[in-house]
Structures are given as C-alpha cells and as structure tokens.
PDB file of C-alpha atoms in Angstrom:
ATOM      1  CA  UNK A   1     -28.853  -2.536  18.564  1.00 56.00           C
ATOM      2  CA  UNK A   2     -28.039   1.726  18.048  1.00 63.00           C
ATOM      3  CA  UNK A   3     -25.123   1.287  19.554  1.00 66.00           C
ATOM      4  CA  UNK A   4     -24.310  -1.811  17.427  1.00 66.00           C
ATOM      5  CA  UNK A   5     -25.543   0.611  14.083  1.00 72.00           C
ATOM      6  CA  UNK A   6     -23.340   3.462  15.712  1.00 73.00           C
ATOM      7  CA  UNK A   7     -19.989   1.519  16.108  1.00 79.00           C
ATOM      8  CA  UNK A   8     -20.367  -0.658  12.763  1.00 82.00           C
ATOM      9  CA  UNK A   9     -21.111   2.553  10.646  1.00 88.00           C
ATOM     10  CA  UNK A  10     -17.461   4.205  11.956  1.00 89.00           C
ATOM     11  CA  UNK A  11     -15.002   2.234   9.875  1.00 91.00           C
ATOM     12  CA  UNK A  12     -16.692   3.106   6.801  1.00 92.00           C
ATOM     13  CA  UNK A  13     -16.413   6.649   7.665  1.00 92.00           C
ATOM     14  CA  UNK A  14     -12.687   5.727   8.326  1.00 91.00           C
ATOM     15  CA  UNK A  15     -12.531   4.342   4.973  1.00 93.00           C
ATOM     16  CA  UNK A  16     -13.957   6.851   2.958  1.00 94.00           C
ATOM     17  CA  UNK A  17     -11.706   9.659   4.821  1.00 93.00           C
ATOM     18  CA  UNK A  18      -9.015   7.804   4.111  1.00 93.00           C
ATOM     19  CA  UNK A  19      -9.912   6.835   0.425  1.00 92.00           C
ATOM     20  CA  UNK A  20     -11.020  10.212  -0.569  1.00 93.00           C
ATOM     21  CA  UNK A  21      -8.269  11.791   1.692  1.00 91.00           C
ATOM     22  CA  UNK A  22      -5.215   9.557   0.488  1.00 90.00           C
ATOM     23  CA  UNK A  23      -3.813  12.791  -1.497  1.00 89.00           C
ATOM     24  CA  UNK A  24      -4.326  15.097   0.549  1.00 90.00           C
ATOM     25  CA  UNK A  25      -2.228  13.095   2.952  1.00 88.00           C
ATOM     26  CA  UNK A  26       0.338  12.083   0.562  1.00 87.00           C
ATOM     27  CA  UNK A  27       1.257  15.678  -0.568  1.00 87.00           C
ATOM     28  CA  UNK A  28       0.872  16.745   3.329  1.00 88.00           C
ATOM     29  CA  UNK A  29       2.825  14.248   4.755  1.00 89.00           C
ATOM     30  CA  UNK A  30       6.605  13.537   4.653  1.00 91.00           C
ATOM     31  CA  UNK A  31       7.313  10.440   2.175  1.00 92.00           C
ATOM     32  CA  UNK A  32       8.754   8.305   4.717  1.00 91.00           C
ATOM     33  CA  UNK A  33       5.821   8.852   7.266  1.00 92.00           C
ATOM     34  CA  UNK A  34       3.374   8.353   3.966  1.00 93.00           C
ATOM     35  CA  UNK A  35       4.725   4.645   3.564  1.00 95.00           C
ATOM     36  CA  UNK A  36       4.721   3.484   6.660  1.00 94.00           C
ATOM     37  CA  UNK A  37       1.657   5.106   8.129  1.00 94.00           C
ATOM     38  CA  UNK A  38      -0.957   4.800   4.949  1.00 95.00           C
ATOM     39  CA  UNK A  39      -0.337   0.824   4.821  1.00 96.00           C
ATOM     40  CA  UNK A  40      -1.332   1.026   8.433  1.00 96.00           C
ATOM     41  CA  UNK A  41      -3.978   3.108   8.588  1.00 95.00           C
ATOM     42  CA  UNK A  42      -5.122   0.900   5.735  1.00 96.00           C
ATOM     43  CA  UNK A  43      -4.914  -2.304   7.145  1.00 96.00           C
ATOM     44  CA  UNK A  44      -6.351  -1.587  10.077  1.00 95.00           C
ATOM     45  CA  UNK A  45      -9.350   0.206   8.707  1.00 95.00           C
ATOM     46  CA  UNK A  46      -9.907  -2.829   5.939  1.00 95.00           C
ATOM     47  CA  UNK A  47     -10.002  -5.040   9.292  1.00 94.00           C
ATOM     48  CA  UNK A  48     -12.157  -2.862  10.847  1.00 94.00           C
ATOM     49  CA  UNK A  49     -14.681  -2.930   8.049  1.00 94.00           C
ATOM     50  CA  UNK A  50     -14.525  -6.538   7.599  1.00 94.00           C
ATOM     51  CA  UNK A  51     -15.901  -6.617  11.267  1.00 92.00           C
ATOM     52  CA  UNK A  52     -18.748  -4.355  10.881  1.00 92.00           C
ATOM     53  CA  UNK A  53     -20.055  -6.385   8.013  1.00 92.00           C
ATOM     54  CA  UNK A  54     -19.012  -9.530   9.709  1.00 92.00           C
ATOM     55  CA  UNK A  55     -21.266  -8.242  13.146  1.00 90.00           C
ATOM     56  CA  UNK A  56     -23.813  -6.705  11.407  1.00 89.00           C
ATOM     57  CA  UNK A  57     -24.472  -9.945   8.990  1.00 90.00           C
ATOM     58  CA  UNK A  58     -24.063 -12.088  12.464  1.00 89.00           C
ATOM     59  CA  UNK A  59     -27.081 -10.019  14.173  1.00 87.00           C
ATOM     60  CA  UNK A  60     -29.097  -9.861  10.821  1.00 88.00           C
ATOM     61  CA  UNK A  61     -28.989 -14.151  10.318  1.00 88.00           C
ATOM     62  CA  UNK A  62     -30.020 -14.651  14.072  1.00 86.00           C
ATOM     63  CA  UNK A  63     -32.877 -12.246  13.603  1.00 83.00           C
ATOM     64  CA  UNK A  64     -35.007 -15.020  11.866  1.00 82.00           C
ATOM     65  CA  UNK A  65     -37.065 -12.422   9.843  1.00 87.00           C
ATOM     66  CA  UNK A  66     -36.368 -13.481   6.280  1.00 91.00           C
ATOM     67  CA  UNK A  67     -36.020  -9.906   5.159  1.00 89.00           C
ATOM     68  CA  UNK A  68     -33.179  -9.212   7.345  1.00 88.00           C
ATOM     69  CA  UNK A  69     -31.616 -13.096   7.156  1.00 91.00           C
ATOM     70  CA  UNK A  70     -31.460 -12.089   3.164  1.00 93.00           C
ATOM     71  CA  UNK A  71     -29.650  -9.420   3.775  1.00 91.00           C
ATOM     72  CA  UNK A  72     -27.243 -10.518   6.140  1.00 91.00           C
ATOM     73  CA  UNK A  73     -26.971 -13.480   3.156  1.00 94.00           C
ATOM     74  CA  UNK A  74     -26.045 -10.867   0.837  1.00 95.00           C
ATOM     75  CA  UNK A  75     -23.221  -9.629   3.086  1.00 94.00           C
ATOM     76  CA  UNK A  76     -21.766 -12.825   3.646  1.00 94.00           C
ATOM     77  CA  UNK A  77     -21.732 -13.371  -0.085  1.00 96.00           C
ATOM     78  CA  UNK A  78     -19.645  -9.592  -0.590  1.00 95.00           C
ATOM     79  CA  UNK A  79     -17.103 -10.669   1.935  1.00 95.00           C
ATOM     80  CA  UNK A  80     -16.595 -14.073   0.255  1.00 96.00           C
ATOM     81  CA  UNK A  81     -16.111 -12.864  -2.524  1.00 96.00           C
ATOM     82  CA  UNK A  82     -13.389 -10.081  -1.483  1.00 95.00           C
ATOM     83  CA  UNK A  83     -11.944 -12.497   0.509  1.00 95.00           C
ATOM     84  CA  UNK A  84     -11.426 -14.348  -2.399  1.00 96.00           C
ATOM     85  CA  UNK A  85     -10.146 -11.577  -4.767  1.00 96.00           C
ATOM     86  CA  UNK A  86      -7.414 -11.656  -1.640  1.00 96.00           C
ATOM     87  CA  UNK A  87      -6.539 -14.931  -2.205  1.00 97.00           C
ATOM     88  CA  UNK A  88      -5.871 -14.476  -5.982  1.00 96.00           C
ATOM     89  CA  UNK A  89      -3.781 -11.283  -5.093  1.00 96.00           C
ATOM     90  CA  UNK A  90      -1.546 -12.906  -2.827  1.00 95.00           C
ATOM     91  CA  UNK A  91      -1.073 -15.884  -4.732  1.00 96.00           C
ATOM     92  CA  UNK A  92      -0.318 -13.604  -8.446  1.00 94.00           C
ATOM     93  CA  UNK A  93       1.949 -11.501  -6.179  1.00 93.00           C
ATOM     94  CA  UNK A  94       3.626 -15.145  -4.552  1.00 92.00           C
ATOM     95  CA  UNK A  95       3.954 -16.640  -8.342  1.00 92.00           C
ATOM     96  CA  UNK A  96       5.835 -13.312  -9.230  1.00 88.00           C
ATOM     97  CA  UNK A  97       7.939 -13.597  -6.196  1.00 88.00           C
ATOM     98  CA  UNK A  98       8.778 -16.771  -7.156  1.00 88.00           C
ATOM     99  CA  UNK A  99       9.659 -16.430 -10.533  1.00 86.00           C
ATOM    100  CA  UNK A 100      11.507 -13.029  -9.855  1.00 84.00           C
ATOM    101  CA  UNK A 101      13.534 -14.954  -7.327  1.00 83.00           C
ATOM    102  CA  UNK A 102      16.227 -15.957  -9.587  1.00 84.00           C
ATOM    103  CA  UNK A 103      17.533 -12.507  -9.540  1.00 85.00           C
ATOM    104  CA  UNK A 104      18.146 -12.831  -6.416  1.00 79.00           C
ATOM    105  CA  UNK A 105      20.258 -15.749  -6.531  1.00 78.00           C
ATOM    106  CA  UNK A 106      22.324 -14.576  -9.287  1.00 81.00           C
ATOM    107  CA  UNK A 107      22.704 -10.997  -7.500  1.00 81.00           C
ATOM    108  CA  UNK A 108      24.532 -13.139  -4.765  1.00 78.00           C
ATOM    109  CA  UNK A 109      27.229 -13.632  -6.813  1.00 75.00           C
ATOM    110  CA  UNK A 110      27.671 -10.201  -8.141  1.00 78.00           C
ATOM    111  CA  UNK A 111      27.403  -7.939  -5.239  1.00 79.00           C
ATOM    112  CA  UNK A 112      23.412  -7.272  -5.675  1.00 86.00           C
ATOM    113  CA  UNK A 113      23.249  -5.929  -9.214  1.00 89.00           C
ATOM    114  CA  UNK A 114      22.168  -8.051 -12.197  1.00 90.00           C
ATOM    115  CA  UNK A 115      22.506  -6.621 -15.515  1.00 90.00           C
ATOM    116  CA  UNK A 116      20.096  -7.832 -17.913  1.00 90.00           C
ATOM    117  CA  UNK A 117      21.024  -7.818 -21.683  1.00 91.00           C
ATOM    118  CA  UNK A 118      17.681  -6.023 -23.252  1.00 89.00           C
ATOM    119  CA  UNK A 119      17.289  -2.932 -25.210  1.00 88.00           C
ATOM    120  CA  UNK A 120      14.023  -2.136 -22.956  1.00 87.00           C
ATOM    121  CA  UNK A 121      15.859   0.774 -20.717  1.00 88.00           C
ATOM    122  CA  UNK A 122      14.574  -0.206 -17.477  1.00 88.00           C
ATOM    123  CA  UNK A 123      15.840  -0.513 -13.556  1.00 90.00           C
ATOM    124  CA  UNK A 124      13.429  -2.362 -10.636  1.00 91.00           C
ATOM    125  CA  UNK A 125      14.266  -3.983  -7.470  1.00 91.00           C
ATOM    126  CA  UNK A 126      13.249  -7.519  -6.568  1.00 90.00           C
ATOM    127  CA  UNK A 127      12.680  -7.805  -2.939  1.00 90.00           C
ATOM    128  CA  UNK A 128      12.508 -11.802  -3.445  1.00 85.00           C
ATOM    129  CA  UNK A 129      15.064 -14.187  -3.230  1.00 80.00           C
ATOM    130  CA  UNK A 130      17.013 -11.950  -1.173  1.00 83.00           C
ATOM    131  CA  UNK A 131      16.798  -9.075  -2.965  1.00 88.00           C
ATOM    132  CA  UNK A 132      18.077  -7.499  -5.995  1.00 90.00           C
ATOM    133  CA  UNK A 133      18.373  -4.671  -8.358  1.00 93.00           C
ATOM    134  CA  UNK A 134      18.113  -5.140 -11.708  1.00 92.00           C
ATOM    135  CA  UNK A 135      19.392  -3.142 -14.429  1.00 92.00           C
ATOM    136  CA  UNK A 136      18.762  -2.920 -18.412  1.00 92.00           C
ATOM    137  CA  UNK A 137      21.962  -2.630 -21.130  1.00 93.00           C
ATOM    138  CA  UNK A 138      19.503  -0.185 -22.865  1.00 91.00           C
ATOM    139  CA  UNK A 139      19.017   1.950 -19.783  1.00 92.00           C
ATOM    140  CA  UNK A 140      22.715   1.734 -18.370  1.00 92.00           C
ATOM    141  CA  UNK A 141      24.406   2.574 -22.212  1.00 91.00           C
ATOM    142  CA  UNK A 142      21.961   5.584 -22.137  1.00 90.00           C
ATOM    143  CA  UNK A 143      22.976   7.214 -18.908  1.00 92.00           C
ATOM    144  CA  UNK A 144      26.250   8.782 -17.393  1.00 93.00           C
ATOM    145  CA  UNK A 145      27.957   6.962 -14.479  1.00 93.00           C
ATOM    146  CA  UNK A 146      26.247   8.978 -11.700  1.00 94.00           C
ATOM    147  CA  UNK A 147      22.628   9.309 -13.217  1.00 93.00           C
ATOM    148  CA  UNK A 148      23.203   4.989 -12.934  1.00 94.00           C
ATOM    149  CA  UNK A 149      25.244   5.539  -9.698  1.00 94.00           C
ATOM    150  CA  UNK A 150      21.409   7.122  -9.125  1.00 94.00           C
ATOM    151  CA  UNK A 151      19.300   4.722  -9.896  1.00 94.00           C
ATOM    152  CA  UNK A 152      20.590   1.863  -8.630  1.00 94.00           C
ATOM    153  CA  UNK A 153      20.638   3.640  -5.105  1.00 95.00           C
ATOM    154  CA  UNK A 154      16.927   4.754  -6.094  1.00 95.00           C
ATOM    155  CA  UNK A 155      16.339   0.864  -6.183  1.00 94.00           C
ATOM    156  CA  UNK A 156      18.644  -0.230  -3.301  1.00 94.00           C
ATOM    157  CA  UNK A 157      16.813   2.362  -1.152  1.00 95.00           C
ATOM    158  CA  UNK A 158      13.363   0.468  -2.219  1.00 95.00           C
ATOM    159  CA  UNK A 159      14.939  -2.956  -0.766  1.00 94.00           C
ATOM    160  CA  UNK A 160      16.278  -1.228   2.386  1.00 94.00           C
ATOM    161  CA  UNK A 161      12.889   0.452   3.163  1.00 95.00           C
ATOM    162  CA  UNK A 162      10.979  -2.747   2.816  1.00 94.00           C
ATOM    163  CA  UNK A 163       8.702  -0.876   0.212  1.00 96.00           C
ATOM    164  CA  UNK A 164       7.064  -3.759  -1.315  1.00 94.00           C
ATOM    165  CA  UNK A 165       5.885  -5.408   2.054  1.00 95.00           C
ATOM    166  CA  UNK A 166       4.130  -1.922   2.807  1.00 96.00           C
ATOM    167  CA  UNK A 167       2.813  -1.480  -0.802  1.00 96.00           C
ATOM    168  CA  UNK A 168       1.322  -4.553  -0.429  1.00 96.00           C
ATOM    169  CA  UNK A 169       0.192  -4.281   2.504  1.00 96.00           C
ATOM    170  CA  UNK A 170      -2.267  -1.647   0.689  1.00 96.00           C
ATOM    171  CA  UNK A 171      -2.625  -3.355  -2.050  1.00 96.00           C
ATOM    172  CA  UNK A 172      -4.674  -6.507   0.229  1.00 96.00           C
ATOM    173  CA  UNK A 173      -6.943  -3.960   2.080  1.00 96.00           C
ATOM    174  CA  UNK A 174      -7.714  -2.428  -0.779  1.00 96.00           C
ATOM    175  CA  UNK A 175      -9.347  -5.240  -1.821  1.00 95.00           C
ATOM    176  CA  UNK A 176     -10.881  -6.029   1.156  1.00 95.00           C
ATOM    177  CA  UNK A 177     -12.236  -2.574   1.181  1.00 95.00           C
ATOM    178  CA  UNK A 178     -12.440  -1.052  -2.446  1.00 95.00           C
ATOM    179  CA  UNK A 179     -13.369   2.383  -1.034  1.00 96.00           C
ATOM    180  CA  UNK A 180      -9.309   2.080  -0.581  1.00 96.00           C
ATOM    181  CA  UNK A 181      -8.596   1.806  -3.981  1.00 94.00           C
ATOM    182  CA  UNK A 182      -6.570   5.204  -4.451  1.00 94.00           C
ATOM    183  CA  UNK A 183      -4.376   4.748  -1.378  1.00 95.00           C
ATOM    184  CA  UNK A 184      -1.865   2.102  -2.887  1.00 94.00           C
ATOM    185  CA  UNK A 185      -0.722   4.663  -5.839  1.00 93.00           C
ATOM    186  CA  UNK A 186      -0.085   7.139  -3.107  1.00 94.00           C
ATOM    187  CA  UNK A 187       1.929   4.572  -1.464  1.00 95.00           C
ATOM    188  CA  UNK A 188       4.185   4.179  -4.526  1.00 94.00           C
ATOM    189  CA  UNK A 189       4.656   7.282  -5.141  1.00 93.00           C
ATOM    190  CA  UNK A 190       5.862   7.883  -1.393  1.00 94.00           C
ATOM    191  CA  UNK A 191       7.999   5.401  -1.874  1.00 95.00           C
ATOM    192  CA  UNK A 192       9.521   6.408  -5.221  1.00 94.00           C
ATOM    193  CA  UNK A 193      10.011   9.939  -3.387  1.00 94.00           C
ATOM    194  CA  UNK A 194      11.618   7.995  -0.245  1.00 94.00           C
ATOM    195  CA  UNK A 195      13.875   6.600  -2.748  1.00 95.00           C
ATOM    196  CA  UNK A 196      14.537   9.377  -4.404  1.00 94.00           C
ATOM    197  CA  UNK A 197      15.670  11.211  -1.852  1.00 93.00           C
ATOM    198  CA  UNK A 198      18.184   8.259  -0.864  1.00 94.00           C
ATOM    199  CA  UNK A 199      19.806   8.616  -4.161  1.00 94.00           C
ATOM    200  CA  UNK A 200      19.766  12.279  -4.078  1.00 93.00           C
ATOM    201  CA  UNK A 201      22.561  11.851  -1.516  1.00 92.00           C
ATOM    202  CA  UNK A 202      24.681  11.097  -4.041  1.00 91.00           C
ATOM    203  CA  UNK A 203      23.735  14.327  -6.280  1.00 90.00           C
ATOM    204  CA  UNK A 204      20.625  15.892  -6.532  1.00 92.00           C
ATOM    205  CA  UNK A 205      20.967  17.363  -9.660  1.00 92.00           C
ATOM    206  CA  UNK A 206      22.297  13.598 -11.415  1.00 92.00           C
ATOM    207  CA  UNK A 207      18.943  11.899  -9.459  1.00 93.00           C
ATOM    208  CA  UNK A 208      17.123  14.072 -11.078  1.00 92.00           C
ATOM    209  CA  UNK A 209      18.747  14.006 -14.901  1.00 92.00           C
ATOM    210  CA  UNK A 210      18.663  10.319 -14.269  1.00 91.00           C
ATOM    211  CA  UNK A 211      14.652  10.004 -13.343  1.00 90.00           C
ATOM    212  CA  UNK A 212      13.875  12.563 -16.233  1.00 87.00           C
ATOM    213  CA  UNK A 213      15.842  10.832 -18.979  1.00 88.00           C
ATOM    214  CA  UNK A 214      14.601   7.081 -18.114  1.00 87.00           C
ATOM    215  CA  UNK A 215      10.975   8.841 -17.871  1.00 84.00           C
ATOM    216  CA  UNK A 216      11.585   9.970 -21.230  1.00 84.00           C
ATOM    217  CA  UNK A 217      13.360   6.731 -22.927  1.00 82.00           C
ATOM    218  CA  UNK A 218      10.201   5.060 -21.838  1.00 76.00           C
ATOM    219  CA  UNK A 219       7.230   7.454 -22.327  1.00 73.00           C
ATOM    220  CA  UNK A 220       6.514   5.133 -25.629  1.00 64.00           C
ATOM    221  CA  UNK A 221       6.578   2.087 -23.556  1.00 61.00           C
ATOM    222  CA  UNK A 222       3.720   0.757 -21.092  1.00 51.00           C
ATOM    223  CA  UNK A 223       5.349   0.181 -17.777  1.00 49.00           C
ATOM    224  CA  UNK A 224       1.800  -0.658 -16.269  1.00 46.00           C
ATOM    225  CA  UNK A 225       1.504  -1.259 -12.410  1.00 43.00           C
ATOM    226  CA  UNK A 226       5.623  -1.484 -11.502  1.00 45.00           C
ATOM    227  CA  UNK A 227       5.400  -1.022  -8.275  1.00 39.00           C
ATOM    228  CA  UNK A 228       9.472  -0.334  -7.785  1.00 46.00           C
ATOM    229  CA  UNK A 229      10.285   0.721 -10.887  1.00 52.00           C
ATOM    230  CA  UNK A 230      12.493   4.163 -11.278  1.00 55.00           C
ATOM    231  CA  UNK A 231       9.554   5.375 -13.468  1.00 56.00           C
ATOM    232  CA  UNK A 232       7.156   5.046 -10.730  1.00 62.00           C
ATOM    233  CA  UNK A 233       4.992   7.485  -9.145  1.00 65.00           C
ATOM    234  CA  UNK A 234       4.014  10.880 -10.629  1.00 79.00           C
ATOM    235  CA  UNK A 235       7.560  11.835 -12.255  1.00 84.00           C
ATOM    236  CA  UNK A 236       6.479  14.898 -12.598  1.00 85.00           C
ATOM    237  CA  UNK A 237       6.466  15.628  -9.184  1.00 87.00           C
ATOM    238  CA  UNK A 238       8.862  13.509  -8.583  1.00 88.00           C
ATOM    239  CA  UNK A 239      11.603  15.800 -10.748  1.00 87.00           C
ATOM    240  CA  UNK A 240       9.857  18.684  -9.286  1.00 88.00           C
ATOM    241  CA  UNK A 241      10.275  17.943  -5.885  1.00 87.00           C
ATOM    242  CA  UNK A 242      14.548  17.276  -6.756  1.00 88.00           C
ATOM    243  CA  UNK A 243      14.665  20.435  -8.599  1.00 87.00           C
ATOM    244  CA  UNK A 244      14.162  21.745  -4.552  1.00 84.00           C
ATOM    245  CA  UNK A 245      16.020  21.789  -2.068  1.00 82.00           C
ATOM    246  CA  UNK A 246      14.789  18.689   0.498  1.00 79.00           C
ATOM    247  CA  UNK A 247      11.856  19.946   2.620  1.00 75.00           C
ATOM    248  CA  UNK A 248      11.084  18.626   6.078  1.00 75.00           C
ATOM    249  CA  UNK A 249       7.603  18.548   6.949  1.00 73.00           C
ATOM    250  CA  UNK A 250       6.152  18.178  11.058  1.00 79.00           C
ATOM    251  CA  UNK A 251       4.350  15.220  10.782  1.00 81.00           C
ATOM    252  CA  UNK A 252       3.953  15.180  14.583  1.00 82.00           C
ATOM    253  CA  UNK A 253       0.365  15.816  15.018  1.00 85.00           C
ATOM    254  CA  UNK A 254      -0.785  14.011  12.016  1.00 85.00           C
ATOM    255  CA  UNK A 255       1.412  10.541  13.518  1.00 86.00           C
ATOM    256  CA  UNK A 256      -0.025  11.355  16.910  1.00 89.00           C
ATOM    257  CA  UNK A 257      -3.966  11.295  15.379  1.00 89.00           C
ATOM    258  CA  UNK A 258      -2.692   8.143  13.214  1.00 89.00           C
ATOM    259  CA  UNK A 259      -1.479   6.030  16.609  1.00 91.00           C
ATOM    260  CA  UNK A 260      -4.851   7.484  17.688  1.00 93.00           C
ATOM    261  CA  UNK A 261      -6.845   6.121  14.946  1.00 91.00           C
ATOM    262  CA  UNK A 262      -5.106   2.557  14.873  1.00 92.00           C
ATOM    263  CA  UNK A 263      -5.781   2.052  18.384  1.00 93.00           C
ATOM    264  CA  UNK A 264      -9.057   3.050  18.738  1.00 91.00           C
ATOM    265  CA  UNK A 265     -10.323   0.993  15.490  1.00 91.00           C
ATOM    266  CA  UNK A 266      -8.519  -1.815  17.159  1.00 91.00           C
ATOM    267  CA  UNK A 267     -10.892  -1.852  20.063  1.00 90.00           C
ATOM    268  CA  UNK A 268     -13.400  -0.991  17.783  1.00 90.00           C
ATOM    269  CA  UNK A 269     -12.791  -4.279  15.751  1.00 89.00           C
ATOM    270  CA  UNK A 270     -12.134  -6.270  18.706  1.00 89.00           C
ATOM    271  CA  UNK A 271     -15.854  -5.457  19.913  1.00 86.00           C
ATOM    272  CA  UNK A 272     -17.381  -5.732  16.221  1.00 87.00           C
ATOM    273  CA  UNK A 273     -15.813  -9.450  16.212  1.00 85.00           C
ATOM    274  CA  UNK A 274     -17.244 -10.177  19.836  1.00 85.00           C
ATOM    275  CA  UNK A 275     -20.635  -9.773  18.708  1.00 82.00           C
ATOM    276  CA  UNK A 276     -19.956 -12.606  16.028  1.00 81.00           C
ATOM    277  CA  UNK A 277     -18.678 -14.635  18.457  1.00 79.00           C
ATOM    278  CA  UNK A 278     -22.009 -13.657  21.025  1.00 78.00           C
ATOM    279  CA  UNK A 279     -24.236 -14.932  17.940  1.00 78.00           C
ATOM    280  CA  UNK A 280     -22.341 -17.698  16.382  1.00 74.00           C
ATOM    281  CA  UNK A 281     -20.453 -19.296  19.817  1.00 71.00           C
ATOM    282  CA  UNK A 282     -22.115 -17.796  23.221  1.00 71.00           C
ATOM    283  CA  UNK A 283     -20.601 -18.882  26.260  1.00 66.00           C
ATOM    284  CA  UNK A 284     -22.444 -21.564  28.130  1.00 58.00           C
ATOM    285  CA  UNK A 285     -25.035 -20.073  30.176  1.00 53.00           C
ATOM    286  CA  UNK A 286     -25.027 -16.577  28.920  1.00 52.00           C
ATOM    287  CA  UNK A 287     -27.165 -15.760  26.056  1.00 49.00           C
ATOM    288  CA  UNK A 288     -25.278 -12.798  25.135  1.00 46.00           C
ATOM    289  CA  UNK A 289     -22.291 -11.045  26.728  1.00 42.00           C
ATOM    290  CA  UNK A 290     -21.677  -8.541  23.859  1.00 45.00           C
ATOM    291  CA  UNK A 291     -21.646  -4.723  25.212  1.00 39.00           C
ATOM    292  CA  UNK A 292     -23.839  -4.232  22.276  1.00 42.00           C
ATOM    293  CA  UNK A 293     -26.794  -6.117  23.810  1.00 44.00           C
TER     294      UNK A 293
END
C-alpha cells in the first residue's frame, strides 16, 4: 500500500511542474519543440493522473471501511464529472468544426483563401473541412500586399503544423487535470511564434508591420479564446521576438528528459490501471497480481 501511495502521488507532482512550469518552458524552449512536446507531456501526465485517482479510489471502495469507501466515492464523483466537462469540450469544439467547415469547401474552389466581406479586420485558419484561411475586407483594405502576403502564410503555416490538433490536445487534459490550466495559452502562443516565423520567410520586417497593425486595428475589439487567429499569443512578444534576428535554441537535453518523462509515466499509468483491474476484475484464482500488493 506505500508503494501504491508512492507511485499514485508522482503524476501530480508531474502536473504541478508542468502547470506551474509551462512558462518557464515556453520562453526556454524553441516554438516548434513547445507545440509538439507540451501537448505531450500534457496528455500523458492528464492520463497519468486519471490513473492514480482511478487506483487509489479502486483500493479505497474494496477496503469496506466506510470512511475510506466515502472517499474513494468522492473521487469517483471528481473524475465523472471531468470526464464529463471532456465530453462537452469535444463536442463545442466538433459543433465549431462543423459549422466552420464550409470554409473549407468554398476554399476548394479558390486556391485555399476565402475572403469574407466584413469590416471586422480579422485573418484565422480553419483546419476543418479541409482547411482554410480566412481573410476579412476590413483587414486586407488596411494592409500592404506583403504585410497580407504575411498573414496569410502566418495562417497557412497554422494548417501545415497541425496546430489545432496539438492545441487541443491541451486543451482536453487540461480538463482532465485543471492543475494544467496555463499550459494551453503557452501552446498558442508557440504556435503563433511557429507561425510567425514561417511568414517571416517572406520578410521579417512586413511580418512584423503586419502582426503590429492588425494588433492595433483590433485592440478595441474582444477576440476572446481564437486559438489561430494572427492576434494570438502575447503580441508583444510576438513583435519583439521579429524585431530579432531568429534565435535557435538546444532543446536537446530538455527533448531527451521529455521522451524520458513520457515513457516512464507510461509505465507508471500502465501499473496505476493494473491495480483497478486487480480490484475490479482479478484473474481467476489469484486474489491479487498487482506489484503493488
């Protein structure tokens, strides 16, 4: 049963390094390393909690004290319920999909660009529907031929780089595991700086005009929770970071303890679910076969 205690207590420390870390990382790490690796580390770390509560509310049920059988009630009733808050995620995020998939099928016929007649200056991808980026009259009357050269590679770059899958990706463990609430901002803005840099290719210095000036056409709007929208991210930053020249970070060591990480709370997991299945469903004959017991 200490070992048990020992092994179920180390995704939460996982968690909270990673929740309370997710900056850290984000300014440490390079942005295309950020993306990818934070969803990860995030999934696997929201699975790996949901088995130590899942183990430890197995052990406390089968206990038969009534102290302990309430408590492992009360767990059971926590992961319902984020289970649930899951379920409504996915399906808001599947009805937007849906309804954003008509851009798609009109950017089929016009070589992946829609142009949307609205004052609103504004520029997102739609990853649905085959993908698409969509751009405002407002925003393209307001900017020169590169700066919208610019931004629609900003939001071509989000399509090519899968960013919503991986955003979320984050956005689903974090509810799972609230302790990773801050992690799927960092994600955005890694991927708004991934993007960036994509379009920077085509001019640094118009990337960065063009990101300023549809920062400041909107400032008096509220863009709310766009997860590949050009105003994404900290803009701030984000202009600061073009107004460089491109830095490339060693992320080596930090992707080396990552693959570390992922395959260690994997096996950790693994374990955590084999004591559920040692309480709920022991084998014939054995009464438990968990290396817990």
């Amino acid at each position: 049963m200490t070992l048990l205690l020992v092994v179920a207590v180390l995704p939460w420390v996982l968690s909270l390094l990673l929740g309370f870390g997710a900056d850290q990382l984000d300014r440490r790490l390079n942005p295309s390393t950020a993306v990818v690796l934070l969803p990860i580390l995030s999934m696997v770390t929201a699975f790996s909690v949901a088995a130590s509560m899942a183990a430890l509310a197995a052990v406390l049920l089968a206990s038969g004290e009534i102290a302990w059988v309430s408590v492992g009630i009360i767990i059971c009733a926590w992961m319902f319920w984020r289970v649930v808050e899951v379920a409504r995620h996915v399906r808001r995020v599947a009805v937007g999909a849906s309804i954003a998939s008509e851009f798609g099928d009109e950017a089929r016929a016009t070589g992946g660009i829609v142009v949307v007649d609205s004052d609103v200056p504004d520029a997102f991808a739609v990853p649905s529907g085959g993908g698409a980026v969509v751009v405002t009259t407002g925003l393209a009357e307001a900017l020169s031929d590169n700066e919208l050269r610019a931004v629609v590679e900003h939001e071509r770059a989000h399509l090519r780089h899968r960013h919503s899958v991986w955003i979320q990706m984050c956005e689903i463990a974090a509810r799972l595991d609230p302790i990773l609430g801050p992690v799927p901002s960092k994600v955005r803005h890694a991927a708004e700086r991934q993007a960036d840099e994509s379009a920077a290719t085509l001019g640094r210095r118009d990337t960065l005009s063009a990101i300023a000036r549809t920062a400041l056409l909107r400032k008096h709007l509220d863009h709310g929770n766009r997860a590949l929208a050009s105003t994404g991210g900290d803009v701030v930053r984000r202009v600061q970071a073009l107004s460089e020249p491109p830095r490339h970070r060693r992320d080596r060591g930090i992707l080396a303890a990552g693959l570390v990480l992922i395959l260690a709370f994997t096996v950790i997991s693994t374990a955590l679910f084999d004591v559920v299945q040692d309480v709920v469903a022991p084998e014939t004959g054995e009464v438990a076969t968990s290396i817990f017991r």
